[in-house]
Coordinates of C-alpha atoms and ligand atoms in Angstrom, one line a residue:
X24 CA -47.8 7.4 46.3
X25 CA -45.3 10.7 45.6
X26 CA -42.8 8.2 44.1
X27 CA -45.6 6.8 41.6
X28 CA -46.6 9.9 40.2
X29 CA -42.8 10.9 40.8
X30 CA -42.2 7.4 38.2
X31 CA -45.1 8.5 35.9
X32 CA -44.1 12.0 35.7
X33 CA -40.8 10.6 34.2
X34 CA -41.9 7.9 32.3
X35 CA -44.4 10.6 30.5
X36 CA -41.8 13.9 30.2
X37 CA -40.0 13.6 27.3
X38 CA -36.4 14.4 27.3
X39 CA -35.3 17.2 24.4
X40 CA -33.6 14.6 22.0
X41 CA -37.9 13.2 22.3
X42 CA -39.1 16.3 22.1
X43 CA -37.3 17.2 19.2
X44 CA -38.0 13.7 17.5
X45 CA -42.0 14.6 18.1
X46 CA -41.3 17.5 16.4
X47 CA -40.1 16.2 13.4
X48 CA -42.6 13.6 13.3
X49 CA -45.2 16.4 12.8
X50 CA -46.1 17.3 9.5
X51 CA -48.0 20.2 8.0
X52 CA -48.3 17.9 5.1
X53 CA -50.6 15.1 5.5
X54 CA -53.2 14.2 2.7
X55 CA -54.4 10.4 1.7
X56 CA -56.9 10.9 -0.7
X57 CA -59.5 13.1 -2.3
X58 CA -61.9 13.4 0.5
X59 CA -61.3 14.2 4.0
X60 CA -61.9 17.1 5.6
X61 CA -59.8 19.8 4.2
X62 CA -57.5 21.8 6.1
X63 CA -55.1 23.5 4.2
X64 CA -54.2 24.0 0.6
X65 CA -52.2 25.8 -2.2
X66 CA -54.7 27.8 -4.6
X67 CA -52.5 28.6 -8.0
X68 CA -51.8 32.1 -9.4
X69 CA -52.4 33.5 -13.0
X70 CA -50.1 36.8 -12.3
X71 CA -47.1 36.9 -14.5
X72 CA -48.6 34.3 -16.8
X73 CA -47.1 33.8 -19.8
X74 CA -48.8 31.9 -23.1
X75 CA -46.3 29.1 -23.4
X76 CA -44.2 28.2 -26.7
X77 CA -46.2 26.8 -29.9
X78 CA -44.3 23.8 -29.3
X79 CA -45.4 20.0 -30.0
X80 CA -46.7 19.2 -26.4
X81 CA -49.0 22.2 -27.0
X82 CA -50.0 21.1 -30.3
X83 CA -50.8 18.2 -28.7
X84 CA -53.4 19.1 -26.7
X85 CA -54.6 22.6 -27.4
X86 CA -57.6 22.5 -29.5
X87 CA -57.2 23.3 -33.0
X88 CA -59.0 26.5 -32.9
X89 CA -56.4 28.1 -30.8
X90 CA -53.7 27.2 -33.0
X91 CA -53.5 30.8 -34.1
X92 CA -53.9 32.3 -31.0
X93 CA -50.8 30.3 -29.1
X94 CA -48.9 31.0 -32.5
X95 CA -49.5 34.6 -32.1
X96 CA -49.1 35.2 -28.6
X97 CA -46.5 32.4 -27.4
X98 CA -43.7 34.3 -24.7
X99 CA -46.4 37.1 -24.2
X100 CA -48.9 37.8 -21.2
X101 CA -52.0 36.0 -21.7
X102 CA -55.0 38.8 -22.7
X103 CA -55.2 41.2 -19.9
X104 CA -58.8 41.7 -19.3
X105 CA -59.1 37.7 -19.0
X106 CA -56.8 37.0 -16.7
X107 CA -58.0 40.2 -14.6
X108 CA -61.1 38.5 -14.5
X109 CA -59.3 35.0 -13.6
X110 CA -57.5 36.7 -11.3
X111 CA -60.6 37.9 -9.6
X112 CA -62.5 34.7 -9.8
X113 CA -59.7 33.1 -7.8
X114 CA -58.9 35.2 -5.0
X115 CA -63.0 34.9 -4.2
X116 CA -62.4 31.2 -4.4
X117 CA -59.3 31.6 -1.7
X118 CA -61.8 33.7 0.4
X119 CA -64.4 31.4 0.4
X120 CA -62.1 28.5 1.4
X121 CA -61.0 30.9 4.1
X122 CA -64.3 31.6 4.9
X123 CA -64.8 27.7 5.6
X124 CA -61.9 27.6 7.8
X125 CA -59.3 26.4 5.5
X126 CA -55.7 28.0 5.1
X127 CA -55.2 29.0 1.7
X128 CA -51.1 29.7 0.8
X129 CA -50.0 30.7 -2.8
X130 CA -47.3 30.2 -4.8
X131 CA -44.8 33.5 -5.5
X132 CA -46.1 35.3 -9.0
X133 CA -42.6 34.1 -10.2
X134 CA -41.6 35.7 -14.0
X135 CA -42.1 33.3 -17.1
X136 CA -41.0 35.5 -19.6
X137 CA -37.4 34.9 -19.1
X138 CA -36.0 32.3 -22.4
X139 CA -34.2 29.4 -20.8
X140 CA -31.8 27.1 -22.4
X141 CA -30.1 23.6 -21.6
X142 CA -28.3 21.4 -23.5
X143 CA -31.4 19.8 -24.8
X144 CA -33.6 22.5 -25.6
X145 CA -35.0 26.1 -25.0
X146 CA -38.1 27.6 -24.5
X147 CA -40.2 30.2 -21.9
X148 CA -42.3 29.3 -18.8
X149 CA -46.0 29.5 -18.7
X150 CA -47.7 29.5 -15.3
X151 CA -48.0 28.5 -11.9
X152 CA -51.7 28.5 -12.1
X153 CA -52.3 24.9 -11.5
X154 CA -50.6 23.3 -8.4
X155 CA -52.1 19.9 -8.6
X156 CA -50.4 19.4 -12.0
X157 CA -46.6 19.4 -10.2
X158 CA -47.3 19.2 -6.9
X159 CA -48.6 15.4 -5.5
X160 CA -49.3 15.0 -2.0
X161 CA -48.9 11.6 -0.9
X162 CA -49.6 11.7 2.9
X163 CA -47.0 13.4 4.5
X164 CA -44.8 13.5 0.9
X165 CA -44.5 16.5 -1.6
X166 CA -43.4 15.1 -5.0
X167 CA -42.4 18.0 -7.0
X168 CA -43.8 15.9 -10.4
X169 CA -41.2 15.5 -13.1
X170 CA -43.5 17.5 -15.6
X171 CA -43.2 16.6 -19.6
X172 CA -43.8 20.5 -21.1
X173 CA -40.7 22.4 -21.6
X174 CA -42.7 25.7 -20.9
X175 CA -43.0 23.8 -17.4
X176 CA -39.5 22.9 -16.9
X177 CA -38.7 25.3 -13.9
X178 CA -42.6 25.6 -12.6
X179 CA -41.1 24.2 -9.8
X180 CA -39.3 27.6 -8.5
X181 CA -42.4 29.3 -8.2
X182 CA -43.1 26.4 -5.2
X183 CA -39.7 26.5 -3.7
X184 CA -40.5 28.8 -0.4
X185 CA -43.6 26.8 0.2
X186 CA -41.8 23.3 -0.1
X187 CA -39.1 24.6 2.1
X188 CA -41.3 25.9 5.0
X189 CA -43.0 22.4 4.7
X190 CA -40.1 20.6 5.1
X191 CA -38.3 22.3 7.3
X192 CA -41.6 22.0 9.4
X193 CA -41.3 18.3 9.2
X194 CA -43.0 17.2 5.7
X195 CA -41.0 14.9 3.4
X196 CA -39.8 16.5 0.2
X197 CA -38.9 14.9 -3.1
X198 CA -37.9 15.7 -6.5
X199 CA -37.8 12.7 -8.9
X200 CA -35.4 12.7 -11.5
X201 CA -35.9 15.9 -14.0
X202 CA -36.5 14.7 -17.2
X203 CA -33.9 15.9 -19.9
X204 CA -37.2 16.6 -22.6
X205 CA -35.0 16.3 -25.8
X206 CA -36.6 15.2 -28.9
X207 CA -36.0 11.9 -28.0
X208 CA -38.8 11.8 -25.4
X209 CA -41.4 12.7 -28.0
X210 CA -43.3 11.1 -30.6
X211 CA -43.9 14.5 -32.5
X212 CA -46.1 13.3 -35.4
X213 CA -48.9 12.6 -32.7
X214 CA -50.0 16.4 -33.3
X215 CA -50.8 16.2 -37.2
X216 CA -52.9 12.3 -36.2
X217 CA -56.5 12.7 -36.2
X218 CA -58.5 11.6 -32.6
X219 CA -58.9 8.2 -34.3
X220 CA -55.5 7.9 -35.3
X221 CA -54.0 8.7 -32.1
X222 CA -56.8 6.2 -30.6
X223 CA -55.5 3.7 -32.4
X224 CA -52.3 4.2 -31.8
X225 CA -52.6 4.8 -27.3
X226 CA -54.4 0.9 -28.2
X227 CA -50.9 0.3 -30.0
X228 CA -48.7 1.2 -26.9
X229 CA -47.7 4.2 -28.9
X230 CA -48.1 8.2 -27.5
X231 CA -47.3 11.5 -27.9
X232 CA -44.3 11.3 -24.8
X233 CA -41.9 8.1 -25.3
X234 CA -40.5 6.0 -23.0
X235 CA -37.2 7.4 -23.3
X236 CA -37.2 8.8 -19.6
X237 CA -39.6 9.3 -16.6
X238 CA -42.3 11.8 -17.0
X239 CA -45.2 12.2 -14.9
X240 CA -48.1 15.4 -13.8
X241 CA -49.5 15.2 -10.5
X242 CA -52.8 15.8 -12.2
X243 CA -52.8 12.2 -13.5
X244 CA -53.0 10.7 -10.2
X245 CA -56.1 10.3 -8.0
X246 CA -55.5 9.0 -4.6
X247 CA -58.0 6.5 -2.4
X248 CA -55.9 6.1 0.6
X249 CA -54.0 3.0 0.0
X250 CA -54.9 2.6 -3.2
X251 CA -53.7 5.5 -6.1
X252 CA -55.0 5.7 -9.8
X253 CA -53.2 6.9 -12.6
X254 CA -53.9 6.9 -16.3
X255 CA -50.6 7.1 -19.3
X256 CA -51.4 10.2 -20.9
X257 CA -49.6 13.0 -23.1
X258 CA -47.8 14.2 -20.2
X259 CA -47.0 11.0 -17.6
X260 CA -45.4 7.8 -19.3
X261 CA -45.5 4.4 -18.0
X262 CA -41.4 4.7 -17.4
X263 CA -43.1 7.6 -14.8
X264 CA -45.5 5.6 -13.3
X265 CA -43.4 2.4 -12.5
X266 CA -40.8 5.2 -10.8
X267 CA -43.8 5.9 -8.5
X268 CA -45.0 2.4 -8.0
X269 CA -40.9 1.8 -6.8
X270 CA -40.7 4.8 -4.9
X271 CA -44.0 4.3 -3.1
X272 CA -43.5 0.6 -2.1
X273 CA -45.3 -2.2 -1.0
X274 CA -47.4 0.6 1.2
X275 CA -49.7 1.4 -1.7
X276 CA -50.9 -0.1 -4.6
X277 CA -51.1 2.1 -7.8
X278 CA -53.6 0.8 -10.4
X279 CA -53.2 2.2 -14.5
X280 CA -56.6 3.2 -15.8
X281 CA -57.6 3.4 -19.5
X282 CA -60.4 5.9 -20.7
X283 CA -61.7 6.3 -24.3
X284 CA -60.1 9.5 -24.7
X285 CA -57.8 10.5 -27.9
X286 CA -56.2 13.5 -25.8
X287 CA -55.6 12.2 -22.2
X288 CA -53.6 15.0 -20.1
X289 CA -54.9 14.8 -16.6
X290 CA -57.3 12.4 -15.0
X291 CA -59.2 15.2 -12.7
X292 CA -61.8 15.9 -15.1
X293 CA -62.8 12.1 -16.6
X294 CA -62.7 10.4 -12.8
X295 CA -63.2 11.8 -10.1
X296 CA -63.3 10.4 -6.4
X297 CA -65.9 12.0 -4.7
X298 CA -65.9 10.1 -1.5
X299 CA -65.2 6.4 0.1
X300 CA -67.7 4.3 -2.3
X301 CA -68.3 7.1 -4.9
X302 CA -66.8 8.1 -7.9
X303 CA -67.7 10.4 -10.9
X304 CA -67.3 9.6 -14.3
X305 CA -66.9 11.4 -17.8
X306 CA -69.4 9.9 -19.9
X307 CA -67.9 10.7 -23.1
X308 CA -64.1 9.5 -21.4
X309 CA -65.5 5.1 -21.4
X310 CA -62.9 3.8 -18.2
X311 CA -61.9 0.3 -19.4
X312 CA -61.4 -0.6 -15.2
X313 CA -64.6 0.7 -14.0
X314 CA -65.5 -3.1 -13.3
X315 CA -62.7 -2.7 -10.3
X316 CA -64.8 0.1 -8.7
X317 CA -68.0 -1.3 -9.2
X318 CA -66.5 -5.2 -7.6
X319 CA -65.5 -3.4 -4.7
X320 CA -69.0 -1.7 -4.2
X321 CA -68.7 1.4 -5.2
X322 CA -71.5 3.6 -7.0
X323 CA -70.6 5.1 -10.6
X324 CA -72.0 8.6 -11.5
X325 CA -72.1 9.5 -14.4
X326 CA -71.4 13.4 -14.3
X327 CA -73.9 16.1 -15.6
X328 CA -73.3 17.5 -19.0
X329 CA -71.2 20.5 -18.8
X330 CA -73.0 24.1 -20.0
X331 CA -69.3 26.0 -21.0
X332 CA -70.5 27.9 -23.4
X333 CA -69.0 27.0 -27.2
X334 CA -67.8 30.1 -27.8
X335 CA -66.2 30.8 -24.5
X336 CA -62.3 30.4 -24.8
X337 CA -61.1 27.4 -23.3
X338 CA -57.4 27.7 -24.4
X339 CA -56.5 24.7 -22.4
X340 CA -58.5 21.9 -21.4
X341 CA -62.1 21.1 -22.1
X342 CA -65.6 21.8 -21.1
X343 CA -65.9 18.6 -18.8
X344 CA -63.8 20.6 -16.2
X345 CA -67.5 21.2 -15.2
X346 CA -66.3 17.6 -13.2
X347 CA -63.2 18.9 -11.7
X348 CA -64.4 19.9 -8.1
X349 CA -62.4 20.6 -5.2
X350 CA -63.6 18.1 -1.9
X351 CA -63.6 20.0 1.3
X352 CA -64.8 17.2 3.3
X353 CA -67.3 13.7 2.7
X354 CA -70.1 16.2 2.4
X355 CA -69.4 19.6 0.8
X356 CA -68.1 20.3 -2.4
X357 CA -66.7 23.1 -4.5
X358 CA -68.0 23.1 -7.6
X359 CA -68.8 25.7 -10.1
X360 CA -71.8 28.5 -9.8
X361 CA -72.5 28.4 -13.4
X362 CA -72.7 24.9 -13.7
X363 CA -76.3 24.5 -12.9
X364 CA -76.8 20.7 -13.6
X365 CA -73.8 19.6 -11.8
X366 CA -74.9 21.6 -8.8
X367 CA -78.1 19.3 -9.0
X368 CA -76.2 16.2 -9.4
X369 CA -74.1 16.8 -6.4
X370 CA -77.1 18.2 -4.1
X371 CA -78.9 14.7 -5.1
X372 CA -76.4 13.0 -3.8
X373 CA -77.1 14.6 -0.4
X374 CA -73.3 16.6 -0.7
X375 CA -73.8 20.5 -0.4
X376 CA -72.7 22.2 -3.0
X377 CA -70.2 25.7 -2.0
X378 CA -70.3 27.5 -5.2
X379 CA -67.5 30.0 -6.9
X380 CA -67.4 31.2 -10.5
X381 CA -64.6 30.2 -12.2
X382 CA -65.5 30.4 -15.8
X383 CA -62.8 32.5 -16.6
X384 CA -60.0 30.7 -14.7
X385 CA -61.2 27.6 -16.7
X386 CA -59.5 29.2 -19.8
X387 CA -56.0 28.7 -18.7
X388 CA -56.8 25.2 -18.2
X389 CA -58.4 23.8 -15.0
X390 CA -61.0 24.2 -12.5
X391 CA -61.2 23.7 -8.7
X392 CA -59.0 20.4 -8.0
X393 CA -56.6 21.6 -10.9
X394 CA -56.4 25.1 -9.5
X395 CA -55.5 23.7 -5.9
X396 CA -53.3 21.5 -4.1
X397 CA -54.5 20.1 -1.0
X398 CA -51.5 19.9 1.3
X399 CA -53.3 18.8 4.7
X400 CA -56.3 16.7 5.4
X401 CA -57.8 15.1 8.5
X402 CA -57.6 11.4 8.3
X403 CA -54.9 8.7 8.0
X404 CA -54.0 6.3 5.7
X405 CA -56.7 3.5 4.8
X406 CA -57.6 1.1 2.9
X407 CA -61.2 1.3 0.8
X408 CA -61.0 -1.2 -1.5
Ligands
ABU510 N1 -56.0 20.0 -16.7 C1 -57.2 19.2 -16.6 C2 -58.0 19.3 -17.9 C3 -58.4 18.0 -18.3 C4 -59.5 18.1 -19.3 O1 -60.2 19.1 -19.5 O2 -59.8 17.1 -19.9

């Protein structure tokens, strides 16, 4: 009997070179899709924010109203009472996802202001408020997303201690290659074409980024486990998207979406996945693939109509970030305070709703999911369709 246990006591007690291998095998980074139960994520930063360039992938998809605006305050800090106000709106959104029992980390308040130059072109940096535009978390993986702005060029750095830690704690870490964003990888007239125009043209193969080079924002992805969506849009080009159907493999199976939408730039607030069987839509953003969700069983909301006031500025983005919530598990939701009707939506659905004001943090461009960057989920990787 002492020689059994003796031979199972071996058997079980791993050497060092097993121990260390177990080590390595464990990732702080581990996220499959939109839904499970959140453990630990990145919550962006306005601090040091800087209004970008009035450059042609601005132009692009600021509204014209704030044309004047960007052109007077491009390279300085955005106004300071707004983004003291952002700034407060977020840190009671990191407490509350403390308060649920989530680790919130941030990225470093990096400065923007500095002019860069490379042999291509020059410009300032902008922000790191919105991690889940650079950073995409494909289970254990950190791809640091081969952005399209030049304002965003070196976003990145701002990241760089967090993506270290993570990978020297056992997360995989890649950096596709950087785009060189000459002229060449833009189709500047796009900014001067009506909605119409530019919808006839996205029908026409033809966008505002070219397919000179790969260019891709995390934003543009949505992930269902096994299955990823992505739609081409201002910022990520189909030369982007075939790198990550390459670099991902035969593992998962990424699937191009098509909306009715003349300014695409980020897929987070016209679908949404909410859940396994349940996903939101923009009903002013038509999805020319919804038939694949609804073949596969799944239900399709329709989202509540936004209430951003009209005359509150939205410098970047649009109203229906009302839609861009932030899953903390199957069940709960964060979703904005203001935003009575989609409250109501949600609670319909039987998901409680955690609520944070964010109103002010909208401004700069995002709301909850763009805002955050889930970096660990429970869960594994499944299939659901
Ligand atoms: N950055 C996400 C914004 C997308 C939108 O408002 O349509």
């Amino acid at each position: 009997a002492v020689s059994q246990v003796g031979s199972r006591l071996e058997s079980t007690t791993p050497t060092a070179f097993q121990v260390k291998e177990q080590v390595a095998k464990t990732s702080p980074v581990s996220s499959y899709n939109e839904w499970d139960r959140l453990e630990e994520v990145v919550v962006g930063r306005v601090e040091n924010a800087v209004v970008p360039p009035f450059s042609p992938e601005l132009k692009v998809s600021a509204n014209e109203k704030h044309w004047d605006f960007f052109r007077d305050n491009q390279g300085r800090p955005w106004p300071k009472e707004h983004t003291e106000k952002a700034i407060a709106e977020v840190e009671e959104v990191c407490n509350i996802l403390t308060q649920e029992g989530i680790v919130v980390r941030r990225p470093d308040a990096i400065d923007f202001t500095e002019e860069y130059k490379t042999p291509d072109f020059s410009s300032t940096g902008m922000y790191c408020a919105m991690p889940r535009d650079i950073l995409l978390i494909v289970g254990e993986e950190i791809i640091e997303c081969p952005m399209a702005w030049r304002s965003r060029f070196f976003e990145y750095r701002a990241y760089r201690e967090l993506i270290k830690e993570y990978f020297k704690a056992g997360a995989k870490w890649t950096t596709p290659p950087k785009p060189l964003m000459s002229d060449k990888l833009y189709n500047e007239d796009v900014m001067d074409l009506s909605d119409e125009e530019r919808s006839l043209q996205h029908h026409q193969g033809r966008h505002f980024t070219t397919e000179f080079e790969p260019c891709f924002d995390a934003a543009d992805f949505v992930r269902a486990g096994k299955d990823i969506f992505v739609q081409r849009s201002q910022v990520t080009n189909i030369f982007g998207i075939d790198w990550m159907d390459r670099h991902l493999g035969d593992e998962y199976n990424i699937h191009l979406l098509t909306f009715d939408d003349p300014r695409p730039m980020h897929i987070d607030a016209t679908l949404m996945l909410i859940r396994p069987g349940l996903v939101l839509v923009n009903p002013c953003r038509g999805c020319q693939q919804i038939d694949f969700f609804k073949k596969a069983g799944w239900d399709i909301v329709e989202t509540a109509s936004p209430l951003m006031p009209a005359d509150h500025p939205l410098w970047l983005g649009s109203q229906w970030l009302s839609m861009n919530v932030l899953m903390l598990d199957h069940d709960r939701v964060m979703v904005d305070a203001n935003e009575l009707p989609t409250i109501q939506m949600f609670e319909k659905l039987g998901i409680k709703t955690v609520k944070a004001s964010m109103r002010y943090a909208n401004s700069y461009g995002g709301g909850f999911h763009c805002w955050t960057s889930d970096i660990r989920r429970s869960g594994t990787l499944q299939s659901y369709f």
